[in-house]
XYZ file of C-alpha atoms in Angstrom:
368
model
C 97.333 177.279 -42.552
C 98.934 175.187 -45.903
C 102.427 176.049 -44.186
C 104.403 172.852 -44.843
C 108.214 171.706 -43.270
C 110.641 170.032 -45.582
C 112.394 169.306 -42.459
C 112.267 168.676 -38.410
C 111.387 171.887 -36.348
C 112.043 171.933 -32.502
C 113.986 169.581 -30.259
C 116.541 168.823 -31.784
C 115.276 169.181 -35.256
C 117.221 170.437 -37.933
C 115.122 173.618 -37.542
C 115.914 175.970 -41.143
C 114.608 178.990 -41.039
C 111.657 178.919 -43.450
C 110.547 176.225 -41.432
C 110.865 177.412 -37.765
C 108.851 180.904 -39.166
C 106.251 178.063 -40.126
C 106.122 176.063 -37.076
C 105.766 179.218 -35.812
C 102.947 180.421 -37.603
C 101.127 177.338 -37.085
C 101.672 177.351 -32.933
C 100.192 180.875 -32.505
C 96.748 180.853 -32.471
C 96.850 177.965 -29.935
C 98.826 179.437 -27.525
C 96.297 180.108 -25.274
C 94.668 176.763 -25.273
C 97.910 174.693 -25.216
C 99.142 176.896 -22.210
C 101.752 179.000 -24.269
C 102.708 182.896 -25.240
C 102.416 184.047 -28.883
C 105.481 183.181 -30.361
C 107.641 185.531 -33.033
C 107.501 184.496 -36.126
C 111.526 185.025 -36.542
C 112.537 182.420 -37.894
C 114.718 181.856 -35.410
C 114.804 178.669 -33.238
C 114.851 178.803 -29.539
C 113.932 177.062 -25.831
C 110.197 178.733 -26.468
C 110.252 177.939 -29.281
C 111.144 173.692 -28.354
C 108.019 174.331 -24.833
C 105.703 175.300 -27.006
C 105.620 173.068 -29.160
C 105.527 170.285 -25.659
C 102.751 172.199 -24.836
C 100.353 171.719 -27.629
C 101.632 168.307 -28.382
C 100.407 167.610 -24.772
C 97.668 169.924 -24.348
C 95.477 169.652 -28.024
C 97.119 166.707 -29.558
C 97.566 165.023 -26.092
C 99.955 162.720 -25.984
C 104.464 162.200 -24.587
C 105.703 165.531 -25.426
C 108.930 165.019 -27.285
C 108.751 169.042 -28.939
C 109.972 168.329 -31.863
C 107.605 168.698 -35.123
C 108.970 165.907 -38.187
C 107.048 166.233 -41.322
C 104.453 164.359 -42.084
C 104.002 163.252 -38.157
C 101.174 163.538 -36.475
C 102.107 167.124 -34.862
C 102.075 168.748 -38.127
C 98.960 167.208 -39.013
C 97.405 168.552 -35.809
C 98.814 171.713 -36.564
C 97.502 171.880 -40.088
C 94.531 171.241 -39.205
C 94.029 174.781 -37.480
C 92.010 175.205 -33.799
C 88.417 174.751 -34.278
C 89.337 171.266 -35.567
C 91.707 169.738 -34.036
C 89.443 170.505 -30.829
C 86.640 168.476 -32.571
C 88.934 165.501 -33.619
C 89.877 166.082 -29.809
C 87.021 166.139 -28.204
C 85.824 163.402 -30.353
C 89.854 161.133 -29.265
C 88.472 161.937 -25.389
C 85.585 160.161 -25.863
C 86.831 157.452 -27.508
C 89.877 156.701 -25.465
C 86.914 156.522 -22.264
C 85.017 153.922 -24.144
C 87.985 152.283 -24.312
C 88.750 153.002 -20.649
C 85.213 151.685 -19.760
C 85.476 148.516 -21.702
C 88.957 147.347 -20.084
C 88.153 148.379 -16.598
C 85.113 146.272 -17.065
C 87.177 143.209 -18.570
C 89.711 143.606 -16.041
C 87.102 143.408 -13.005
C 86.387 140.476 -14.599
C 89.308 138.687 -14.871
C 90.247 139.392 -11.361
C 86.992 137.627 -10.245
C 87.097 134.484 -12.137
C 90.879 134.852 -11.010
C 88.797 135.010 -6.958
C 86.242 132.336 -7.537
C 88.835 130.040 -9.100
C 91.508 130.361 -6.165
C 88.449 129.765 -3.612
C 87.385 126.778 -5.741
C 90.356 125.623 -5.264
C 91.305 126.409 -1.455
C 86.912 124.654 -0.917
C 86.282 128.540 0.388
C 82.575 128.994 0.199
C 80.244 131.132 -2.618
C 79.405 133.995 1.476
C 82.820 133.863 1.552
C 84.817 134.505 -1.203
C 81.441 136.383 -2.721
C 82.714 139.137 0.350
C 86.617 139.025 -0.735
C 85.530 140.586 -3.922
C 83.548 143.472 -2.287
C 86.710 144.198 -0.704
C 88.839 143.257 -3.041
C 87.494 145.165 -6.070
C 86.732 148.495 -4.686
C 91.240 148.011 -4.225
C 90.924 146.842 -7.948
C 88.973 149.650 -9.091
C 91.549 152.358 -7.247
C 95.018 150.613 -8.524
C 93.886 151.064 -12.877
C 92.184 154.883 -12.247
C 95.697 155.298 -10.655
C 98.183 152.754 -13.618
C 95.471 154.716 -16.448
C 95.936 157.711 -14.677
C 99.938 157.919 -14.656
C 99.706 156.929 -18.319
C 97.498 159.686 -19.342
C 100.153 161.944 -17.431
C 103.312 160.627 -19.077
C 101.617 161.359 -22.734
C 100.715 157.624 -23.071
C 97.154 157.446 -23.763
C 96.586 160.315 -26.706
C 94.942 158.249 -29.023
C 92.231 155.605 -28.694
C 95.051 153.411 -30.951
C 97.279 153.914 -27.618
C 94.957 153.602 -25.392
C 94.416 150.491 -26.676
C 97.256 149.000 -25.836
C 98.236 151.010 -23.153
C 95.111 148.780 -21.852
C 96.595 145.581 -22.037
C 99.559 146.833 -20.479
C 97.637 148.461 -17.540
C 94.633 145.341 -17.252
C 97.872 143.186 -16.723
C 99.940 145.365 -14.558
C 96.165 145.322 -11.978
C 95.893 142.073 -12.247
C 99.263 141.297 -11.639
C 98.688 142.741 -7.994
C 95.349 142.170 -7.466
C 96.768 138.086 -7.818
C 98.548 139.092 -4.696
C 96.007 140.426 -3.042
C 93.709 137.318 -3.811
C 96.103 135.089 -2.710
C 96.820 136.316 0.210
C 93.176 137.145 1.599
C 92.296 133.068 0.375
C 95.497 132.350 2.614
C 94.108 134.439 5.634
C 90.214 133.112 5.650
C 88.202 130.946 7.250
C 87.743 127.799 5.083
C 85.583 126.122 7.398
C 87.949 123.519 7.937
C 88.801 123.531 11.754
C 89.343 121.080 13.798
C 85.125 122.370 15.196
C 81.964 122.527 12.658
C 80.279 125.812 14.134
C 76.500 125.164 15.987
C 74.022 128.269 15.720
C 70.306 127.027 17.591
C 66.956 128.866 18.001
C 65.371 131.099 15.827
C 67.520 131.402 12.718
C 65.066 130.950 10.230
C 64.795 134.351 7.848
C 68.696 135.586 9.400
C 70.645 136.709 6.776
C 73.071 134.086 5.725
C 76.421 136.901 6.552
C 74.924 136.899 9.484
C 74.262 133.102 10.518
C 78.186 132.606 8.547
C 79.332 134.893 11.250
C 78.107 133.218 14.209
C 79.691 129.779 12.778
C 83.046 131.436 12.000
C 82.641 132.973 15.162
C 81.310 128.782 17.563
C 84.090 126.886 15.082
C 86.572 129.141 17.038
C 85.234 128.573 20.466
C 84.969 124.493 19.809
C 81.575 124.023 18.922
C 80.628 126.082 21.395
C 76.944 126.206 20.659
C 75.582 130.113 20.010
C 71.495 130.411 20.888
C 68.909 132.935 18.771
C 66.886 133.907 21.304
C 65.272 136.396 18.762
C 65.161 136.536 14.261
C 64.201 137.724 12.180
C 60.563 139.626 13.200
C 57.203 140.300 11.110
C 55.314 143.245 11.716
C 52.620 143.659 13.293
C 54.079 140.943 16.408
C 57.333 143.374 16.436
C 53.974 146.191 16.796
C 52.176 144.326 19.499
C 55.445 143.268 21.342
C 56.639 147.138 21.697
C 53.016 147.979 23.089
C 53.792 145.620 25.458
C 56.919 146.824 26.829
C 55.833 150.578 25.623
C 56.732 152.053 29.161
C 59.524 149.863 30.065
C 61.707 150.747 26.588
C 61.309 154.600 26.586
C 63.615 157.068 29.013
C 60.198 159.335 29.821
C 59.167 156.712 31.776
C 63.248 155.594 33.308
C 64.377 152.108 33.229
C 65.795 150.508 29.553
C 66.442 153.944 27.944
C 65.519 154.431 24.753
C 65.188 150.937 22.437
C 62.336 152.833 20.244
C 64.859 155.581 19.599
C 62.588 156.465 16.173
C 60.126 157.536 18.072
C 63.156 160.778 19.904
C 63.363 161.785 16.119
C 62.239 165.514 15.541
C 60.081 164.132 12.811
C 58.043 161.736 14.275
C 56.972 163.577 17.418
C 53.148 163.756 16.362
C 53.524 159.625 16.012
C 55.231 159.413 18.889
C 52.267 161.565 21.188
C 49.940 159.265 18.757
C 51.456 156.180 20.363
C 51.943 157.457 23.805
C 48.578 157.914 23.997
C 46.988 154.908 22.548
C 49.534 152.866 25.456
C 49.676 154.600 28.325
C 46.139 156.408 28.472
C 43.560 154.333 26.001
C 45.604 151.345 26.598
C 44.266 150.332 23.137
C 46.923 147.105 21.974
C 44.583 146.930 18.631
C 44.755 150.718 17.542
C 48.225 150.452 18.802
C 49.600 148.356 16.114
C 46.949 149.648 13.407
C 48.888 152.741 13.707
C 52.049 151.338 13.873
C 51.393 149.523 10.141
C 50.228 152.563 8.433
C 52.578 155.354 10.222
C 55.570 153.258 11.215
C 59.120 154.951 9.448
C 59.672 150.386 9.520
C 62.783 151.173 7.763
C 63.826 152.981 11.191
C 62.110 150.241 13.483
C 64.320 147.097 13.758
C 66.943 145.327 11.589
C 64.615 142.448 12.853
C 62.112 143.317 10.651
C 64.813 142.190 7.972
C 66.423 139.360 8.960
C 69.674 141.755 9.995
C 69.443 141.748 13.221
C 70.470 139.157 16.326
C 69.719 138.776 19.812
C 71.533 136.338 21.700
C 71.095 134.370 24.570
C 72.518 136.123 27.394
C 73.971 132.116 28.641
C 76.848 132.314 26.299
C 80.079 132.681 27.045
C 81.354 136.084 27.426
C 83.953 135.517 25.485
C 82.048 134.332 22.403
C 80.363 137.976 23.091
C 83.613 139.753 23.212
C 84.224 137.928 19.495
C 81.095 138.476 18.278
C 81.492 142.357 19.104
C 85.156 142.542 17.305
C 83.561 142.018 14.390
C 79.511 142.369 14.047
C 77.584 145.835 15.606
C 76.487 145.608 19.360
C 73.790 146.380 21.644
C 74.121 144.775 25.445
C 70.293 144.308 25.817
C 71.032 142.972 29.673
C 66.657 145.188 30.613
C 65.222 143.069 27.554
C 64.728 143.673 24.143
C 61.709 144.747 22.913
C 60.358 140.982 23.143
C 61.036 141.500 26.388
C 63.606 139.066 26.275
C 67.307 139.539 27.659
C 69.778 139.393 25.463
C 72.969 140.667 23.671
C 71.818 142.518 20.515
C 73.950 141.976 17.061
C 73.354 143.486 14.002
C 74.630 144.918 10.603
C 74.701 147.926 10.640
C 78.178 149.033 10.584
C 80.028 146.644 8.076
C 80.418 143.302 9.442
C 83.734 141.648 9.473
C 83.525 139.102 7.450
C 85.453 136.314 6.138
C 86.784 136.326 9.325
C 91.235 136.147 8.982
C 93.475 134.674 10.963
C 94.922 138.143 12.763
C 91.555 138.723 13.335
C 91.001 135.564 14.901
C 94.199 135.965 16.650
C 92.479 139.752 18.996
C 89.015 136.864 20.016
C 89.443 136.127 24.090
C 91.503 132.798 24.458
């Protein structure tokens, strides 16, 4: 592997016979890994040789191919290193390049987030609102960064750690330029709290997740500050169990009327629990036993979002337009025959992703 060349070989090269033969010989051990067929070491330049050099540069060296080998440059150095060393070096470089990608990616995201925070403060957008914005913007920023990086890899612009560092800055700048447009657009559409009418939410709001309250306030504000009354918010497990005991026969299809509010007990894996609870309520009339069974065995994560403050029940006296608007931005379940506490209401929760902040385009679709 000690063969060197005196002049350029390949596309646009001087292609002196001895040099061409040397490159043909050096390329052949890489044929399989580089994706080309072995060459006949006859010292004759050809299109096949040019393509083999390009394949080597792209697949073994990892940089943008030009189909040419120059004395003392990186292509000849890789060829002289031989397959084993070249493969080890490439693996090491790929690891370093991925490290560069990860580090620069995080820096770019941090810069984008800082830009959003600054814009939000300038426009007096609440931290809750711009925090919700960031979830969406961050995903878009990551997708853009990955797309630009993949494009750079395809072009061969990221063939070494040093090249990756140079290109990463360009990629970050390009990503942030696009994200800046997204940020400006989102801030412009955001509900900044500058409406003529402040929102008003009353009732059992203590312990309810802030994101739900923000939505209620925004919708109330849209309808000239019409109050939204929460008749049921955060619940504790014992209270939930007692309410379930009281309205058990009303809320199961087996007993008619209001369907399956306690839907979890209808799942096959909870059949034994269902039978035990049903017996405690319908046969033994044992409230304390029912509550104890629920506290010990119930899959509370599947019982009700009220237990984590991720649901609110709204009064049935609420304007229908407000209910419709809320149903457009939150998960909605009408409970006209009563919730698990026996209260007739409109149920809203975050089972599906809440659409917030509420933009001008979303508000334009609210009932007039």
